[in-house]
CSV table of N, CA, C and O in Angstrom, one decimal:
chain,number,residue,atom,x,y,z
A,1,UNK,N,103.9,101.8,66.5
A,1,UNK,CA,102.8,100.8,65.6
A,1,UNK,C,102.7,99.5,66.3
A,1,UNK,O,101.4,98.9,66.6
A,2,UNK,N,103.8,98.8,66.9
A,2,UNK,CA,103.8,97.5,67.5
A,2,UNK,C,103.0,97.4,68.6
A,2,UNK,O,102.3,96.7,68.9
A,3,UNK,N,103.0,98.8,69.6
A,3,UNK,CA,102.2,98.7,70.7
A,3,UNK,C,100.5,98.7,70.7
A,3,UNK,O,99.9,98.1,71.1
A,4,UNK,N,100.0,99.3,69.3
A,4,UNK,CA,98.7,99.3,69.2
A,4,UNK,C,98.3,98.5,67.8
A,4,UNK,O,97.1,98.3,67.7
A,5,UNK,N,98.9,97.6,67.4
A,5,UNK,CA,98.4,96.8,66.2
A,5,UNK,C,97.4,95.9,66.5
A,5,UNK,O,96.4,95.4,65.7
A,6,UNK,N,97.4,95.1,67.5
A,6,UNK,CA,96.7,94.3,68.4
A,6,UNK,C,95.0,95.0,68.5
A,6,UNK,O,94.1,94.6,67.8
A,7,UNK,N,95.3,96.3,68.9
A,7,UNK,CA,93.9,96.9,69.2
A,7,UNK,C,93.1,97.4,68.0
A,7,UNK,O,91.8,97.1,67.5
A,8,UNK,N,94.2,97.9,67.0
A,8,UNK,CA,93.6,98.4,65.7
A,8,UNK,C,93.2,97.1,64.9
A,8,UNK,O,92.0,97.2,64.3
A,9,UNK,N,94.0,96.1,64.8
A,9,UNK,CA,93.6,94.7,63.9
A,9,UNK,C,92.1,94.1,64.8
A,9,UNK,O,91.4,93.7,63.8
A,10,UNK,N,92.2,94.2,66.0
A,10,UNK,CA,90.9,93.5,66.6
A,10,UNK,C,89.7,94.2,66.4
A,10,UNK,O,88.4,93.5,66.2
A,11,UNK,N,89.9,95.4,66.4
A,11,UNK,CA,88.5,96.4,66.4
A,11,UNK,C,88.1,96.2,64.8
A,11,UNK,O,87.0,96.0,64.7
A,12,UNK,N,89.0,96.1,63.8
A,12,UNK,CA,88.8,96.0,62.4
A,12,UNK,C,88.3,94.7,62.2
A,12,UNK,O,87.1,94.4,61.5
A,13,UNK,N,88.6,93.4,62.8
A,13,UNK,CA,88.1,92.1,62.5
A,13,UNK,C,86.7,92.1,63.1
A,13,UNK,O,86.0,91.0,62.4
A,14,UNK,N,86.8,92.6,64.4
A,14,UNK,CA,85.2,92.6,65.0
A,14,UNK,C,84.2,93.1,64.2
A,14,UNK,O,82.9,92.6,64.2
A,15,UNK,N,84.3,94.3,63.7
A,15,UNK,CA,83.4,94.7,63.0
A,15,UNK,C,83.3,94.1,61.4
A,15,UNK,O,82.2,94.1,61.1
A,16,UNK,N,84.5,93.9,60.6
A,16,UNK,CA,84.7,93.6,59.3
A,16,UNK,C,84.1,91.9,59.0
A,16,UNK,O,84.0,91.5,58.2
A,17,UNK,N,84.8,91.4,60.1
A,17,UNK,CA,84.7,89.6,60.0
A,17,UNK,C,85.4,89.0,58.8
A,17,UNK,O,85.0,88.1,58.4
A,18,UNK,N,86.2,89.8,58.1
A,18,UNK,CA,86.9,89.4,57.1
A,18,UNK,C,88.6,89.7,57.2
A,18,UNK,O,88.7,90.9,57.5
A,19,UNK,N,89.2,88.9,57.2
A,19,UNK,CA,90.9,89.3,57.3
A,19,UNK,C,91.4,90.2,56.5
A,19,UNK,O,91.9,91.0,56.9
A,20,UNK,N,90.9,89.9,55.1
A,20,UNK,CA,91.6,90.9,54.2
A,20,UNK,C,90.9,92.3,54.2
A,20,UNK,O,91.7,93.2,54.3
A,21,UNK,N,89.6,92.4,54.5
A,21,UNK,CA,89.2,93.7,54.8
A,21,UNK,C,89.8,94.3,56.0
A,21,UNK,O,90.0,95.6,56.1
A,22,UNK,N,90.0,93.8,57.0
A,22,UNK,CA,90.4,94.1,58.4
A,22,UNK,C,92.0,94.5,58.1
A,22,UNK,O,92.3,95.5,58.8
A,23,UNK,N,92.5,94.1,57.5
A,23,UNK,CA,93.8,94.1,57.1
A,23,UNK,C,94.2,95.4,56.1
A,23,UNK,O,95.0,96.4,56.7
A,24,UNK,N,93.2,95.7,55.4
A,24,UNK,CA,93.0,97.0,54.6
A,24,UNK,C,92.6,98.1,55.6
A,24,UNK,O,93.4,99.3,55.4
A,25,UNK,N,91.6,98.0,56.4
A,25,UNK,CA,91.0,99.0,57.5
A,25,UNK,C,92.5,99.2,58.4
A,25,UNK,O,92.7,100.3,58.8
A,26,UNK,N,93.2,98.3,58.9
A,26,UNK,CA,94.3,98.4,59.7
A,26,UNK,C,95.4,99.2,59.1
A,26,UNK,O,95.9,100.4,59.6
A,27,UNK,N,95.9,99.2,57.7
A,27,UNK,CA,96.9,99.9,56.9
A,27,UNK,C,95.9,101.3,57.0
A,27,UNK,O,96.7,102.3,57.1
A,28,UNK,N,94.6,101.5,56.5
A,28,UNK,CA,94.2,103.0,56.4
A,28,UNK,C,94.2,103.6,57.8
A,28,UNK,O,94.5,104.8,57.9
A,29,UNK,N,94.0,102.8,58.9
A,29,UNK,CA,94.1,103.8,60.4
A,29,UNK,C,95.6,104.2,60.5
A,29,UNK,O,95.7,105.3,60.8
A,30,UNK,N,96.6,103.4,60.1
A,30,UNK,CA,97.8,103.7,60.6
A,30,UNK,C,98.3,104.8,59.4
A,30,UNK,O,99.2,105.8,59.7
A,31,UNK,N,97.8,104.8,58.3
A,31,UNK,CA,97.9,106.0,57.1
A,31,UNK,C,97.6,107.3,57.6
A,31,UNK,O,98.0,108.3,57.4
A,32,UNK,N,96.3,107.1,58.5
A,32,UNK,CA,95.9,108.4,58.8
A,32,UNK,C,96.5,109.0,60.2
A,32,UNK,O,96.9,110.1,60.3
A,33,UNK,N,97.3,108.1,60.9
A,33,UNK,CA,97.9,108.4,62.0
A,33,UNK,C,99.3,109.1,61.3
A,33,UNK,O,99.7,110.2,61.8
A,34,UNK,N,99.9,108.6,60.5
A,34,UNK,CA,101.0,109.3,59.5
A,34,UNK,C,100.8,110.5,59.2
A,34,UNK,O,101.7,111.4,59.5
A,35,UNK,N,99.4,110.6,58.6
A,35,UNK,CA,99.2,112.0,58.3
A,35,UNK,C,99.0,113.0,59.2
A,35,UNK,O,99.0,114.6,59.2
A,36,UNK,N,98.3,112.6,60.3
A,36,UNK,CA,97.8,113.4,61.5
A,36,UNK,C,98.9,113.7,62.7
A,36,UNK,O,98.4,113.9,63.7
A,37,UNK,N,99.8,112.7,62.6
A,37,UNK,CA,100.9,112.5,63.8
A,37,UNK,C,101.3,113.9,64.6
A,37,UNK,O,101.3,113.7,65.8
A,38,UNK,N,101.3,114.8,63.8
A,38,UNK,CA,101.8,116.1,64.6
A,38,UNK,C,100.7,116.6,65.3
A,38,UNK,O,101.1,117.2,66.3
A,39,UNK,N,99.3,116.4,65.0
A,39,UNK,CA,98.2,116.8,65.9
A,39,UNK,C,97.7,115.9,67.0
A,39,UNK,O,97.0,116.1,67.7
A,40,UNK,N,98.5,114.7,66.8
A,40,UNK,CA,97.8,113.6,68.0
A,40,UNK,C,99.0,113.6,69.1
A,40,UNK,O,100.0,113.5,68.9
A,41,UNK,N,98.2,113.9,70.1
A,41,UNK,CA,99.3,113.6,71.5
A,41,UNK,C,99.5,112.1,71.8
A,41,UNK,O,98.8,111.3,71.7
A,42,UNK,N,100.5,112.2,72.2
A,42,UNK,CA,101.2,110.2,72.3
A,42,UNK,C,100.7,110.2,73.6
A,42,UNK,O,99.9,111.0,74.6
A,43,UNK,N,101.4,109.1,74.0
A,43,UNK,CA,100.9,108.5,75.4
A,43,UNK,C,99.5,108.0,75.6
A,43,UNK,O,99.1,107.3,74.7
A,44,UNK,N,98.8,108.2,76.8
A,44,UNK,CA,97.6,107.4,76.9
A,44,UNK,C,96.4,108.0,76.0
A,44,UNK,O,95.4,107.2,75.8
A,45,UNK,N,96.5,109.1,75.4
A,45,UNK,CA,95.3,109.5,74.5
A,45,UNK,C,95.7,108.9,73.0
A,45,UNK,O,94.5,108.9,72.1
A,46,UNK,N,96.6,108.2,72.7
A,46,UNK,CA,97.0,107.5,71.3
A,46,UNK,C,96.0,106.3,71.3
A,46,UNK,O,95.4,106.1,70.0
A,47,UNK,N,95.8,105.5,72.2
A,47,UNK,CA,95.1,104.2,72.2
A,47,UNK,C,93.8,104.7,71.9
A,47,UNK,O,93.4,104.1,70.6
A,48,UNK,N,93.2,105.6,72.6
A,48,UNK,CA,91.6,105.5,72.3
A,48,UNK,C,91.5,106.4,71.0
A,48,UNK,O,90.6,106.1,70.1
A,49,UNK,N,92.5,107.4,70.6
A,49,UNK,CA,92.3,108.0,69.3
A,49,UNK,C,92.3,107.0,68.3
A,49,UNK,O,91.4,106.8,67.3
A,50,UNK,N,93.4,106.0,68.3
A,50,UNK,CA,93.4,104.9,67.1
A,50,UNK,C,92.3,104.1,67.1
A,50,UNK,O,92.0,103.5,66.2
A,51,UNK,N,91.6,103.6,68.4
A,51,UNK,CA,90.5,102.8,68.5
A,51,UNK,C,89.4,103.7,67.7
A,51,UNK,O,88.6,103.0,66.8
A,52,UNK,N,89.1,104.9,68.0
A,52,UNK,CA,88.1,105.7,67.0
A,52,UNK,C,88.3,105.7,65.6
A,52,UNK,O,87.5,105.4,65.0
A,53,UNK,N,89.4,106.0,65.4
A,53,UNK,CA,89.8,106.1,63.7
A,53,UNK,C,89.7,104.6,63.4
A,53,UNK,O,89.0,104.5,62.1
A,54,UNK,N,90.1,103.5,63.8
A,54,UNK,CA,90.0,102.2,63.2
A,54,UNK,C,88.3,101.7,63.3
A,54,UNK,O,88.1,101.1,62.4
A,55,UNK,N,87.7,102.2,64.2
A,55,UNK,CA,86.2,101.9,64.2
A,55,UNK,C,85.7,102.4,63.0
A,55,UNK,O,84.9,101.9,62.3
A,56,UNK,N,85.9,103.8,63.1
A,56,UNK,CA,85.3,104.5,61.8
A,56,UNK,C,85.3,103.9,60.3
A,56,UNK,O,84.4,104.1,59.5
A,57,UNK,N,87.0,103.8,60.3
A,57,UNK,CA,87.3,103.3,59.2
A,57,UNK,C,86.7,101.7,58.7
A,57,UNK,O,86.1,101.7,57.7
A,58,UNK,N,86.4,100.9,59.6
A,58,UNK,CA,86.0,99.5,59.6
A,58,UNK,C,84.4,99.8,59.3
A,58,UNK,O,84.0,99.0,58.5
A,59,UNK,N,83.7,100.6,60.0
A,59,UNK,CA,82.4,100.9,59.8
A,59,UNK,C,82.1,101.5,58.1
A,59,UNK,O,81.2,100.8,57.5
A,60,UNK,N,82.8,102.5,57.9
A,60,UNK,CA,82.7,102.6,56.5
A,60,UNK,C,82.8,101.7,55.3
A,60,UNK,O,82.2,101.6,54.5
A,61,UNK,N,83.9,101.0,55.8
A,61,UNK,CA,84.3,99.8,54.9
A,61,UNK,C,83.1,98.7,54.7
A,61,UNK,O,82.9,98.2,53.8
A,62,UNK,N,82.6,98.5,55.9
A,62,UNK,CA,81.6,97.7,56.1
A,62,UNK,C,80.6,98.3,55.1
A,62,UNK,O,79.3,97.5,54.4
A,63,UNK,N,80.0,99.4,55.3
A,63,UNK,CA,79.1,100.1,54.7
A,63,UNK,C,79.1,99.8,53.0
A,63,UNK,O,78.2,99.7,52.5
A,64,UNK,N,80.3,100.0,52.6
A,64,UNK,CA,80.6,100.1,51.3
A,64,UNK,C,80.4,98.4,50.7
A,64,UNK,O,79.9,98.3,49.8
A,65,UNK,N,81.0,97.5,51.3
A,65,UNK,CA,80.5,96.2,51.2
A,65,UNK,C,79.3,95.8,51.0
A,65,UNK,O,79.0,95.4,50.2
A,66,UNK,N,78.7,96.3,52.1
A,66,UNK,CA,77.2,96.1,52.1
A,66,UNK,C,76.4,96.7,51.0
A,66,UNK,O,75.5,96.1,50.2
A,67,UNK,N,76.7,97.9,50.5
A,67,UNK,CA,76.3,98.4,49.3
A,67,UNK,C,76.4,97.6,48.0
A,67,UNK,O,75.7,97.6,47.2
A,68,UNK,N,77.7,97.1,48.0
A,68,UNK,CA,78.2,96.3,46.8
A,68,UNK,C,77.4,95.3,46.8
A,68,UNK,O,77.1,95.0,45.7
A,69,UNK,N,77.1,94.5,47.8
A,69,UNK,CA,76.4,93.2,47.6
A,69,UNK,C,74.8,93.6,47.6
A,69,UNK,O,74.3,92.9,46.8
A,70,UNK,N,74.1,94.7,47.6
A,70,UNK,CA,73.0,95.2,47.3
A,70,UNK,C,73.1,95.5,46.0
A,70,UNK,O,71.8,95.3,45.7
A,71,UNK,N,73.9,96.3,45.4
A,71,UNK,CA,73.8,96.7,44.2
A,71,UNK,C,74.2,95.4,43.2
A,71,UNK,O,73.5,95.4,41.9
A,72,UNK,N,74.7,94.3,43.5
A,72,UNK,CA,74.9,92.9,42.5
A,72,UNK,C,73.7,92.3,42.4
A,72,UNK,O,72.7,92.4,43.2
């Protein structure tokens, strides 16, 4: 986790631009890793995999936030 924490938090912050939301996306990303660890290859492929997961989670969070603001 230490090795990739900056990567995951950075992706989340760039997309969400909110520290609290980014930290939630960060946690969600590592929960996905914990659930799928047996199927994920370590080494060089883990960084890009985590980046993709973090990106998708942050995009979904941004979409939910946008919908909430539109519904208000």
